[in-house]
Amino acid sequence: MTSELIIDVREKEISIALLEDKDLVEYQTEPRDATFSVGNIYLAKVKKIMPGLNASFVNVGYEREAFLHYLDLGFQYSSYEKWLKQVTSDTKNLFPFEKATRLPDLPKEGSVANTLAVGRDVLVQIVKEPISTKGPRLTAELSFAGRYLVLMPFGNKVNVSSKIKSGKERTRLKQMVQTIKPANCGVIVRTVAEGLRVEDIQADMDFLVGRWEEVQRRIQKSTDRPQLVYEETSRAVAMLRDLFNPTYEGVYVNDETVFEQVKQYVEQIAPDRVGIVKLYTGKVPIFDNFNVTKQIKSGFGRTVNYKHGAYLIIEHTEAMHVVDVNSGNRARGVNGQEANALDVNLGAADELARQLRLRDIGGIIIVDFIDMNLAEDRQLLYERMCKNMQKDRARHNILPLSKFGLMQITRQRVRPAMNVRVEETCPTCMGKGTIKSSLLFTDVLEQKIDYLTRKVGEKHFTLYVHPFVASFINKGLWSLKRKWQMKYGSGIPFLAPSFDIIPSQELAFLDYQFRDKHNEVINMQQETDGE
């Protein structure tokens, strides 16, 4: 299996798509000015104590206060608290972390009211994004994730990923990390560290220790509360850190700034693989070039078709996601209803596993498969679903089919599920229901080009249109495109035109978009276009 990461950076948002064997399996899109806050560390103050919940609410700068449960304080909270007072009390000399005193563990059955107080400083890390009406979820057990290791200040153990099965390799890694880890820190060895040399592990350790030292300096100099003392890496780099593996064929980025960020990170963690990071400079939109746009439009939405006419219906309620499996207009197989139901259900299991990753669906998922009479078929379906979900990085649990033919799945949720609109708003009637004849659409485009070139004086631009429209404009040796370029462009045959026409799968049939030489949108659409 080969993987490719496609990063589409636009003026107002950034989108990231992960392809496995050219199939879209993960997709994230966020506004450029938004941040992915899981992993961020704040020096904050306790706002409210809730003895009934055995929890507290902490102000970390969000609209809604963050939630910190007593059990999320961690066993070493007393050590953290004493060290924090020592660091913040001296703004000139930084208290050495290796000299921090390790105090007795917090009792498991303790009370938050006896541990915290309103107005007290706490050092916390976000572990779950604010979702719906809930604020962020916090922990006081800090961690710094690297490529091969996870560094945990005030930890005292070295743990190895359970996915590394070899006892000999687990012992080797544990002994290796024990010799290089800093004092007063615990370490988790990640799965990808299997078989690595001590030089690679040491480089990742130094990288994480450097981050922790920078956090300490920021804590010492902080004056405001709440204060962001550690910000997780950019979304592109964070996703690359979690997903990067040697099978990547390429990481393609269409923005120079993000390209440099990604390249710099790969140089740190895998210098021999930095060549896979490539700057995309093609005229066709990057998602169109890698067939991502089409897969987004077919993969999201209430109804998802998968094979031979079968389809899934995915509904989201406040409490859970509900998935209904339908055979659709599929013809009954020659082996009868049972075989047909099994085939449809197995295909549904394949597509559902992809959909859970693609939409990042979390919480409780109930799947209504087509009824099957044979116990061995139900077991086969359960095993197929478990195998498909092995690729999913999120923690999950799958139960066998119930007697009603329902499968229950729980999947880790750290941020809201993806909700991508695939329906297109009519760009020509603006909701009125009547438009000009589509045969006159090219006349509208020519009027816009005439206005840009002769009235505005914009000679270097790109016009994006639907692929069908682009084919019509480019049709023939003496095409409309050539005529427009001769009339409004350089005016000299066989010379490079001053503007170009590019197909874009994101645009509706009679939609269009002008962009200048800096790739910024030129607003040329008016409501009168549809009158």
Coordinates of C-alpha atoms in Angstrom, one line a residue:
M1 CA 0.0 0.0 0.0
T2 CA 1.3 3.4 -0.9
S3 CA 0.2 6.7 0.7
E4 CA 0.2 10.3 -0.5
L5 CA -0.6 13.4 1.5
I6 CA -2.1 16.3 -0.4
I7 CA -2.2 19.7 1.2
D8 CA -4.3 22.4 -0.4
V9 CA -3.6 25.8 1.1
R10 CA -6.1 28.6 0.1
E11 CA -6.6 32.2 1.0
K12 CA -9.0 31.4 3.9
E13 CA -8.6 27.7 4.6
I14 CA -6.3 24.8 4.5
S15 CA -7.4 21.3 3.5
I16 CA -5.4 18.0 4.0
A17 CA -6.2 14.8 2.2
L18 CA -4.6 11.4 2.8
L19 CA -4.7 8.9 -0.1
E20 CA -4.0 5.2 0.3
D21 CA -3.6 3.5 -3.1
K22 CA -5.3 6.7 -4.6
D23 CA -8.4 6.3 -2.4
L24 CA -9.3 9.1 -0.1
V25 CA -9.3 7.8 3.5
E26 CA -8.7 10.9 5.7
Y27 CA -9.7 14.5 5.1
Q28 CA -9.5 17.6 7.2
T29 CA -10.3 21.2 6.4
E30 CA -9.9 24.3 8.7
P31 CA -10.0 28.1 8.3
R32 CA -6.5 29.5 8.0
D33 CA -7.0 31.6 11.1
A34 CA -8.2 28.6 13.2
T35 CA -5.9 26.5 15.3
F36 CA -6.0 22.9 16.2
S37 CA -5.8 23.2 20.0
V38 CA -5.4 19.5 21.1
G39 CA -1.9 19.3 22.6
N40 CA -1.7 23.0 23.5
I41 CA -0.4 23.8 27.1
Y42 CA -1.8 26.7 29.1
L43 CA -0.8 28.2 32.4
A44 CA -4.3 29.0 33.7
K45 CA -6.4 29.7 36.8
V46 CA -9.1 27.5 38.4
K47 CA -12.4 29.3 37.8
K48 CA -14.9 27.1 39.6
I49 CA -14.9 23.9 41.8
M50 CA -17.7 21.4 41.3
P51 CA -17.5 18.9 44.2
G52 CA -20.6 17.0 42.9
L53 CA -18.7 16.2 39.7
N54 CA -15.3 15.9 41.5
A55 CA -14.0 18.3 38.8
S56 CA -13.2 21.9 38.2
F57 CA -13.7 24.4 35.4
V58 CA -10.6 26.3 34.2
N59 CA -10.3 29.4 32.1
V60 CA -8.0 28.8 29.2
G61 CA -9.3 31.6 27.0
Y62 CA -12.2 29.8 25.3
E63 CA -15.7 31.0 25.1
R64 CA -16.7 28.1 27.4
E65 CA -14.6 27.2 30.4
A66 CA -12.5 24.0 30.1
F67 CA -13.3 20.9 32.1
L68 CA -10.7 19.3 34.4
H69 CA -11.7 16.1 36.3
Y70 CA -9.9 15.0 39.5
L71 CA -8.7 11.8 37.8
D72 CA -7.1 13.9 35.0
L73 CA -4.9 15.7 37.5
G74 CA -2.5 12.7 37.4
F75 CA -0.8 11.0 40.3
Q76 CA 2.1 13.5 40.2
Y77 CA 0.0 16.6 40.4
S78 CA 1.5 17.5 43.9
S79 CA 5.0 17.4 42.3
Y80 CA 3.8 19.6 39.4
E81 CA 2.2 22.1 41.8
K82 CA 5.3 22.5 44.0
W83 CA 7.6 22.8 40.9
L84 CA 5.3 25.4 39.3
K85 CA 5.5 27.6 42.4
Q86 CA 9.3 27.4 42.4
V87 CA 9.5 28.4 38.7
T88 CA 7.0 31.3 38.8
S89 CA 8.5 32.7 42.0
D90 CA 11.9 33.6 40.4
T91 CA 11.7 35.5 37.0
K92 CA 15.5 35.7 36.7
N93 CA 16.9 32.3 37.5
L94 CA 15.1 29.2 36.1
F95 CA 14.7 26.5 38.6
P96 CA 16.4 23.3 37.2
F97 CA 13.7 20.7 36.4
E98 CA 16.0 17.8 37.2
K99 CA 16.2 19.1 40.8
A100 CA 12.4 19.2 41.2
T101 CA 11.1 17.2 44.3
R102 CA 9.0 14.2 43.6
L103 CA 6.1 14.2 46.2
P104 CA 3.8 11.3 47.0
D105 CA 1.1 10.3 44.5
L106 CA -2.3 11.8 44.7
P107 CA -4.8 9.3 46.2
K108 CA -7.1 7.6 43.6
E109 CA -10.2 8.3 45.7
G110 CA -9.3 11.9 46.5
S111 CA -11.4 15.0 46.2
V112 CA -10.9 17.9 43.9
A113 CA -12.1 20.3 46.6
N114 CA -9.2 19.2 48.8
T115 CA -6.7 19.5 46.0
L116 CA -7.6 22.6 44.0
A117 CA -8.9 26.1 45.0
V118 CA -10.5 28.9 43.0
G119 CA -7.8 31.3 41.6
R120 CA -5.0 28.7 41.9
D121 CA -2.5 28.4 39.0
V122 CA -2.6 25.1 37.1
L123 CA -0.5 23.9 34.2
V124 CA -2.9 22.0 31.8
Q125 CA -3.0 20.5 28.4
I126 CA -6.0 20.2 26.0
V127 CA -6.9 16.6 25.2
K128 CA -10.2 17.2 23.5
E129 CA -11.5 20.0 21.4
P130 CA -14.6 22.0 22.4
I131 CA -17.5 20.1 20.9
S132 CA -21.1 21.5 20.5
T133 CA -22.0 23.1 23.9
K134 CA -19.0 21.6 25.8
G135 CA -15.7 23.4 26.4
P136 CA -12.3 21.7 26.0
R137 CA -11.3 18.7 28.1
L138 CA -8.1 19.1 30.1
T139 CA -5.4 17.0 31.7
A140 CA -2.6 18.0 34.1
E141 CA -0.4 15.1 32.9
L142 CA 1.6 16.8 30.2
S143 CA 3.0 15.0 27.2
F144 CA 5.1 15.9 24.1
A145 CA 4.6 13.7 21.1
G146 CA 7.5 13.1 18.7
R147 CA 8.1 10.8 15.8
Y148 CA 9.3 7.9 17.9
L149 CA 8.8 8.9 21.5
V150 CA 6.3 10.6 23.8
L151 CA 8.0 12.6 26.6
M152 CA 6.0 12.9 29.9
P153 CA 7.5 15.2 32.5
F154 CA 7.3 13.9 36.1
G155 CA 6.7 10.4 34.8
N156 CA 9.0 7.7 36.1
K157 CA 8.5 4.8 33.7
V158 CA 9.5 3.7 30.2
N159 CA 6.6 2.0 28.4
V160 CA 6.8 0.4 25.0
S161 CA 3.9 0.3 22.5
S162 CA 1.8 -2.9 22.9
K163 CA 1.8 -3.2 19.1
I164 CA 5.5 -4.1 19.2
K165 CA 5.1 -7.9 19.8
S166 CA 8.7 -9.1 20.0
G167 CA 9.7 -9.5 23.6
K168 CA 13.4 -9.1 22.6
E169 CA 12.8 -5.9 20.8
R170 CA 10.7 -4.5 23.6
T171 CA 13.5 -5.2 26.1
R172 CA 16.1 -3.6 23.8
L173 CA 14.1 -0.4 23.3
K174 CA 13.3 -0.1 27.0
Q175 CA 16.9 -0.5 28.0
M176 CA 18.0 2.0 25.3
V177 CA 15.6 4.7 26.4
Q178 CA 16.3 4.2 30.1
T179 CA 20.0 5.2 29.4
I180 CA 19.2 8.4 27.5
K181 CA 16.0 9.8 29.1
P182 CA 16.3 12.9 31.3
A183 CA 15.7 12.9 35.1
N184 CA 12.1 13.3 36.3
C185 CA 10.7 12.2 33.0
G186 CA 8.8 9.2 31.7
V187 CA 8.8 8.0 28.1
I188 CA 6.4 6.1 25.9
V189 CA 8.1 4.3 22.9
R190 CA 5.9 4.5 19.8
T191 CA 5.3 1.6 17.4
V192 CA 7.4 3.2 14.6
A193 CA 10.5 3.1 16.8
E194 CA 10.8 -0.7 16.3
G195 CA 14.2 -1.6 14.9
L196 CA 15.7 1.9 15.1
R197 CA 19.2 2.7 16.2
V198 CA 20.1 4.7 19.3
E199 CA 21.1 7.7 17.2
D200 CA 17.5 8.0 15.8
I201 CA 16.0 7.7 19.2
Q202 CA 18.4 10.2 20.7
A203 CA 17.7 12.8 18.1
D204 CA 13.9 12.5 18.8
M205 CA 14.6 12.7 22.5
D206 CA 16.7 15.8 22.2
F207 CA 13.9 17.4 20.0
L208 CA 11.3 16.8 22.7
V209 CA 13.5 17.8 25.6
G210 CA 14.1 21.1 23.8
R211 CA 10.4 21.7 23.6
W212 CA 9.9 21.0 27.3
E213 CA 12.8 23.4 28.2
E214 CA 11.2 26.1 26.0
V215 CA 7.9 25.6 27.9
Q216 CA 9.7 26.0 31.2
R217 CA 11.2 29.3 30.1
R218 CA 7.8 30.6 29.0
I219 CA 6.2 29.6 32.3
Q220 CA 9.0 31.5 34.2
K221 CA 8.4 34.7 32.2
S222 CA 4.6 34.5 32.0
T223 CA 2.6 37.3 33.6
D224 CA -1.0 36.9 32.3
R225 CA -3.5 34.1 33.0
P226 CA -4.4 32.2 31.0
Q227 CA -1.1 32.1 29.1
L228 CA -0.4 29.8 26.1
V229 CA 3.0 28.3 26.9
Y230 CA 3.1 25.6 24.2
E231 CA 1.3 25.5 20.9
E232 CA 1.0 22.3 18.9
T233 CA 2.6 22.3 15.5
S234 CA 0.7 23.4 12.4
R235 CA -2.2 21.2 11.3
A236 CA -0.2 20.0 8.3
V237 CA 2.8 19.1 10.3
A238 CA 0.8 17.5 13.2
M239 CA -1.0 15.2 10.8
L240 CA 2.2 14.4 9.0
R241 CA 3.9 13.5 12.4
D242 CA 1.1 11.0 13.2
L243 CA 0.8 9.5 9.7
F244 CA 4.3 9.6 8.2
N245 CA 5.8 6.3 7.2
P246 CA 8.4 5.0 4.7
T247 CA 5.7 3.9 2.2
Y248 CA 4.8 7.6 1.4
E249 CA 5.3 8.3 -2.3
G250 CA 4.9 12.0 -1.9
V251 CA 3.7 14.9 0.2
Y252 CA 2.4 17.6 -2.2
V253 CA 1.9 21.2 -1.1
N254 CA 0.6 24.1 -3.2
D255 CA 1.9 26.9 -0.8
E256 CA 5.6 27.8 -0.4
T257 CA 5.3 28.7 3.3
V258 CA 3.6 25.5 4.3
F259 CA 5.9 23.6 2.0
E260 CA 8.9 24.9 3.9
Q261 CA 7.3 24.0 7.3
V262 CA 6.6 20.4 6.2
K263 CA 10.0 20.1 4.5
Q264 CA 11.8 21.4 7.7
Y265 CA 9.9 18.9 9.8
V266 CA 10.7 15.9 7.6
E267 CA 14.4 17.0 7.6
Q268 CA 14.3 16.7 11.4
I269 CA 12.6 13.3 11.6
A270 CA 13.7 11.5 8.4
P271 CA 16.5 13.3 6.5
D272 CA 16.7 10.5 3.9
R273 CA 13.0 11.0 3.0
V274 CA 12.9 14.8 2.6
G275 CA 12.8 14.3 -1.2
I276 CA 9.2 13.2 -1.0
V277 CA 8.0 16.7 0.0
K278 CA 7.2 18.5 -3.3
L279 CA 5.9 21.9 -4.1
Y280 CA 2.9 21.7 -6.5
T281 CA 3.0 24.4 -9.1
G282 CA 0.4 23.2 -11.7
K283 CA -2.4 25.4 -13.0
V284 CA -5.1 22.8 -12.3
P285 CA -6.2 22.9 -8.6
I286 CA -4.2 20.5 -6.6
F287 CA -7.2 18.5 -5.4
D288 CA -8.5 18.2 -9.0
N289 CA -5.1 17.0 -10.1
F290 CA -5.1 14.1 -7.6
N291 CA -8.8 13.3 -8.0
V292 CA -9.5 14.4 -4.4
T293 CA -12.4 16.8 -5.2
K294 CA -14.5 14.1 -6.9
Q295 CA -13.9 11.7 -4.0
I296 CA -14.9 14.4 -1.5
K297 CA -18.2 15.1 -3.4
S298 CA -19.0 11.4 -3.7
G299 CA -17.8 10.4 -0.2
F300 CA -19.7 12.9 2.0
G301 CA -23.4 13.5 2.3
R302 CA -26.3 11.5 3.7
T303 CA -26.2 8.8 1.1
V304 CA -23.0 7.0 0.1
N305 CA -23.0 4.5 -2.8
Y306 CA -20.3 1.8 -2.7
K307 CA -20.8 -1.1 -5.2
H308 CA -23.3 -2.7 -7.5
G309 CA -26.1 -0.3 -6.5
A310 CA -25.8 -0.8 -2.7
Y311 CA -25.5 2.2 -0.5
L312 CA -25.2 3.5 3.1
I313 CA -27.4 6.1 4.8
I314 CA -25.5 8.0 7.5
E315 CA -27.5 10.0 10.0
H316 CA -26.1 12.1 12.9
T317 CA -28.2 12.6 16.1
E318 CA -27.2 14.4 19.3
A319 CA -26.3 11.1 21.0
M320 CA -24.9 8.9 18.2
H321 CA -24.4 8.2 14.5
V322 CA -26.8 5.8 12.8
V323 CA -25.9 3.9 9.7
D324 CA -28.4 1.9 7.6
V325 CA -27.2 -0.6 5.0
N326 CA -29.3 -0.9 1.8
S327 CA -28.9 -3.3 -1.2
G328 CA -30.6 -0.7 -3.5
N329 CA -31.4 -1.9 -7.0
R330 CA -28.9 -4.7 -6.8
A331 CA -30.1 -7.9 -8.4
R332 CA -30.4 -11.0 -6.3
G333 CA -27.3 -13.3 -6.6
V334 CA -27.5 -16.8 -8.1
N335 CA -26.7 -18.2 -4.6
G336 CA -29.8 -16.8 -3.0
Q337 CA -30.8 -14.1 -0.5
E338 CA -28.3 -15.2 2.2
A339 CA -25.3 -14.9 -0.1
N340 CA -26.5 -11.7 -1.5
A341 CA -27.0 -10.2 2.0
L342 CA -23.5 -11.3 3.0
D343 CA -21.9 -9.7 -0.1
V344 CA -23.7 -6.4 0.5
N345 CA -22.8 -6.4 4.2
L346 CA -19.1 -7.1 3.6
G347 CA -19.0 -4.3 1.1
A348 CA -20.7 -2.1 3.6
A349 CA -18.1 -3.0 6.2
D350 CA -15.3 -1.9 3.9
E351 CA -16.9 1.4 3.0
L352 CA -18.0 2.1 6.6
A353 CA -14.5 1.7 7.9
R354 CA -13.3 4.2 5.3
Q355 CA -16.1 6.6 6.2
L356 CA -15.4 6.6 9.9
R357 CA -11.8 7.7 9.2
L358 CA -12.8 10.1 6.4
R359 CA -15.4 12.0 8.4
D360 CA -13.6 11.4 11.7
I361 CA -16.9 10.1 13.2
G362 CA -16.6 9.6 16.9
G363 CA -18.8 8.5 19.9
I364 CA -21.4 5.8 19.5
I365 CA -22.1 4.4 16.0
I366 CA -25.0 2.0 15.4
V367 CA -25.0 0.0 12.1
D368 CA -28.1 -1.7 10.8
F369 CA -26.8 -4.4 8.5
I370 CA -29.1 -6.5 6.3
D371 CA -30.4 -9.5 8.3
M372 CA -28.4 -12.8 7.9
N373 CA -29.6 -16.1 9.2
L374 CA -26.3 -18.0 9.4
A375 CA -24.1 -17.5 12.5
E376 CA -21.0 -18.1 10.5
D377 CA -21.9 -15.3 8.1
R378 CA -22.5 -12.9 11.1
Q379 CA -19.1 -13.9 12.5
L380 CA -17.4 -13.4 9.1
L381 CA -18.9 -9.8 8.9
Y382 CA -17.7 -9.0 12.5
E383 CA -14.2 -10.3 11.6
R384 CA -14.2 -8.2 8.4
M385 CA -15.1 -5.1 10.3
C386 CA -12.4 -5.6 12.9
K387 CA -9.8 -6.2 10.2
N388 CA -10.8 -3.0 8.3
M389 CA -10.6 -0.9 11.5
Q390 CA -7.0 -2.0 12.2
K391 CA -5.8 0.9 10.0
D392 CA -7.7 3.4 12.1
R393 CA -5.4 5.3 14.5
A394 CA -8.3 6.4 16.8
R395 CA -9.1 4.1 19.7
H396 CA -12.2 2.0 19.0
N397 CA -14.3 -0.9 20.2
I398 CA -16.5 -3.2 18.1
L399 CA -19.2 -5.5 19.3
P400 CA -20.5 -8.5 17.4
L401 CA -23.9 -8.3 15.7
S402 CA -26.9 -8.4 18.1
K403 CA -29.9 -10.6 17.6
F404 CA -31.5 -7.7 15.8
G405 CA -28.7 -7.4 13.3
L406 CA -27.2 -4.3 14.8
M407 CA -23.5 -3.7 15.2
Q408 CA -22.3 -1.3 18.0
I409 CA -19.1 0.6 17.5
T410 CA -17.5 3.2 19.8
R411 CA -14.7 5.4 18.4
Q412 CA -12.5 8.0 20.0
R413 CA -13.7 11.5 19.5
V414 CA -11.4 14.4 20.1
R415 CA -13.0 17.0 17.8
P416 CA -16.3 17.4 16.0
A417 CA -17.1 15.1 13.1
M418 CA -16.4 16.3 9.6
N419 CA -19.5 17.8 8.0
V420 CA -18.7 18.7 4.4
R421 CA -21.5 20.0 2.2
V422 CA -21.6 18.4 -1.2
E423 CA -24.8 20.1 -2.4
E424 CA -24.1 23.1 -4.7
T425 CA -25.9 26.4 -4.4
C426 CA -27.1 27.6 -7.8
P427 CA -24.7 30.4 -8.7
T428 CA -26.8 31.7 -11.6
C429 CA -30.3 32.1 -10.2
M430 CA -29.3 33.0 -6.6
G431 CA -32.3 31.0 -5.4
K432 CA -34.8 32.6 -7.7
G433 CA -35.4 29.5 -9.8
T434 CA -35.0 31.2 -13.2
I435 CA -31.8 31.8 -15.2
K436 CA -30.6 33.0 -18.5
S437 CA -30.2 30.4 -21.2
S438 CA -27.1 28.3 -20.7
L439 CA -26.2 28.9 -24.3
L440 CA -25.6 32.5 -23.4
F441 CA -23.2 31.7 -20.6
T442 CA -20.1 32.0 -22.7
D443 CA -21.3 35.5 -23.7
V444 CA -21.4 36.4 -20.0
L445 CA -17.8 35.2 -19.5
E446 CA -16.7 37.2 -22.5
Q447 CA -18.3 40.3 -21.1
K448 CA -16.4 39.7 -17.8
I449 CA -13.1 39.2 -19.7
D450 CA -13.8 42.4 -21.7
Y451 CA -14.5 44.4 -18.5
L452 CA -11.3 43.0 -16.8
T453 CA -9.0 43.6 -19.7
R454 CA -10.3 46.9 -21.1
K455 CA -11.9 48.7 -18.1
V456 CA -10.0 47.4 -15.1
G457 CA -6.7 46.9 -17.0
E458 CA -6.1 43.4 -15.6
K459 CA -4.1 41.6 -18.3
H460 CA -2.7 38.6 -16.3
F461 CA -5.5 36.4 -14.8
T462 CA -6.9 32.9 -14.7
L463 CA -10.5 31.9 -15.3
Y464 CA -11.7 28.7 -13.6
V465 CA -14.9 27.1 -14.9
H466 CA -16.6 23.7 -14.6
P467 CA -14.8 20.9 -16.6
F468 CA -17.7 20.6 -19.0
V469 CA -17.7 24.3 -19.7
A470 CA -13.9 24.3 -20.1
S471 CA -14.2 21.4 -22.6
F472 CA -16.7 23.5 -24.6
I473 CA -14.5 26.6 -24.6
N474 CA -11.4 24.6 -25.6
K475 CA -13.1 22.6 -28.3
G476 CA -11.7 22.8 -31.8
L477 CA -8.6 24.3 -33.4
W478 CA -10.1 27.8 -33.5
S479 CA -11.7 27.5 -30.1
L480 CA -13.5 30.2 -28.1
K481 CA -10.4 30.2 -25.8
R482 CA -8.2 31.0 -28.8
K483 CA -10.5 33.7 -30.0
W484 CA -10.7 35.4 -26.6
Q485 CA -6.9 35.2 -26.2
M486 CA -6.5 36.8 -29.6
K487 CA -9.1 39.5 -28.8
Y488 CA -8.3 40.3 -25.2
G489 CA -4.8 38.8 -24.7
S490 CA -1.5 39.4 -26.4
G491 CA -3.2 39.6 -29.9
I492 CA -0.2 37.8 -31.5
P493 CA -0.7 34.2 -32.6
F494 CA 1.5 31.5 -31.1
L495 CA 2.7 33.8 -28.2
A496 CA 1.9 33.0 -24.6
P497 CA -1.5 34.5 -23.8
S498 CA -1.9 36.9 -20.9
F499 CA -4.7 34.8 -19.4
D500 CA -5.7 31.2 -19.2
I501 CA -8.8 29.0 -18.7
I502 CA -8.6 26.1 -16.3
P503 CA -11.2 23.4 -15.4
S504 CA -12.1 23.1 -11.7
Q505 CA -14.2 20.2 -10.3
E506 CA -15.2 22.3 -7.3
L507 CA -17.3 24.7 -9.4
A508 CA -21.0 24.2 -10.3
F509 CA -22.0 23.9 -13.9
L510 CA -22.5 27.6 -14.6
D511 CA -20.2 28.9 -11.9
Y512 CA -16.9 30.6 -12.6
Q513 CA -14.0 32.2 -10.7
F514 CA -11.4 34.8 -11.8
R515 CA -8.0 34.9 -10.0
D516 CA -5.2 37.4 -10.6
K517 CA -1.5 36.7 -11.1
H518 CA -1.1 36.3 -7.3
N519 CA -3.8 33.7 -7.3
E520 CA -6.2 35.9 -5.3
V521 CA -9.9 35.9 -6.2
I522 CA -11.2 38.7 -8.3
N523 CA -14.9 39.3 -7.4
M524 CA -16.7 39.4 -10.8
Q525 CA -19.9 37.6 -10.0
Q526 CA -23.1 39.6 -9.6
E527 CA -26.7 38.7 -8.9
T528 CA -27.6 40.2 -12.3
D529 CA -25.8 37.2 -14.0
G530 CA -28.8 35.1 -13.2
E531 CA -31.5 37.6 -14.3

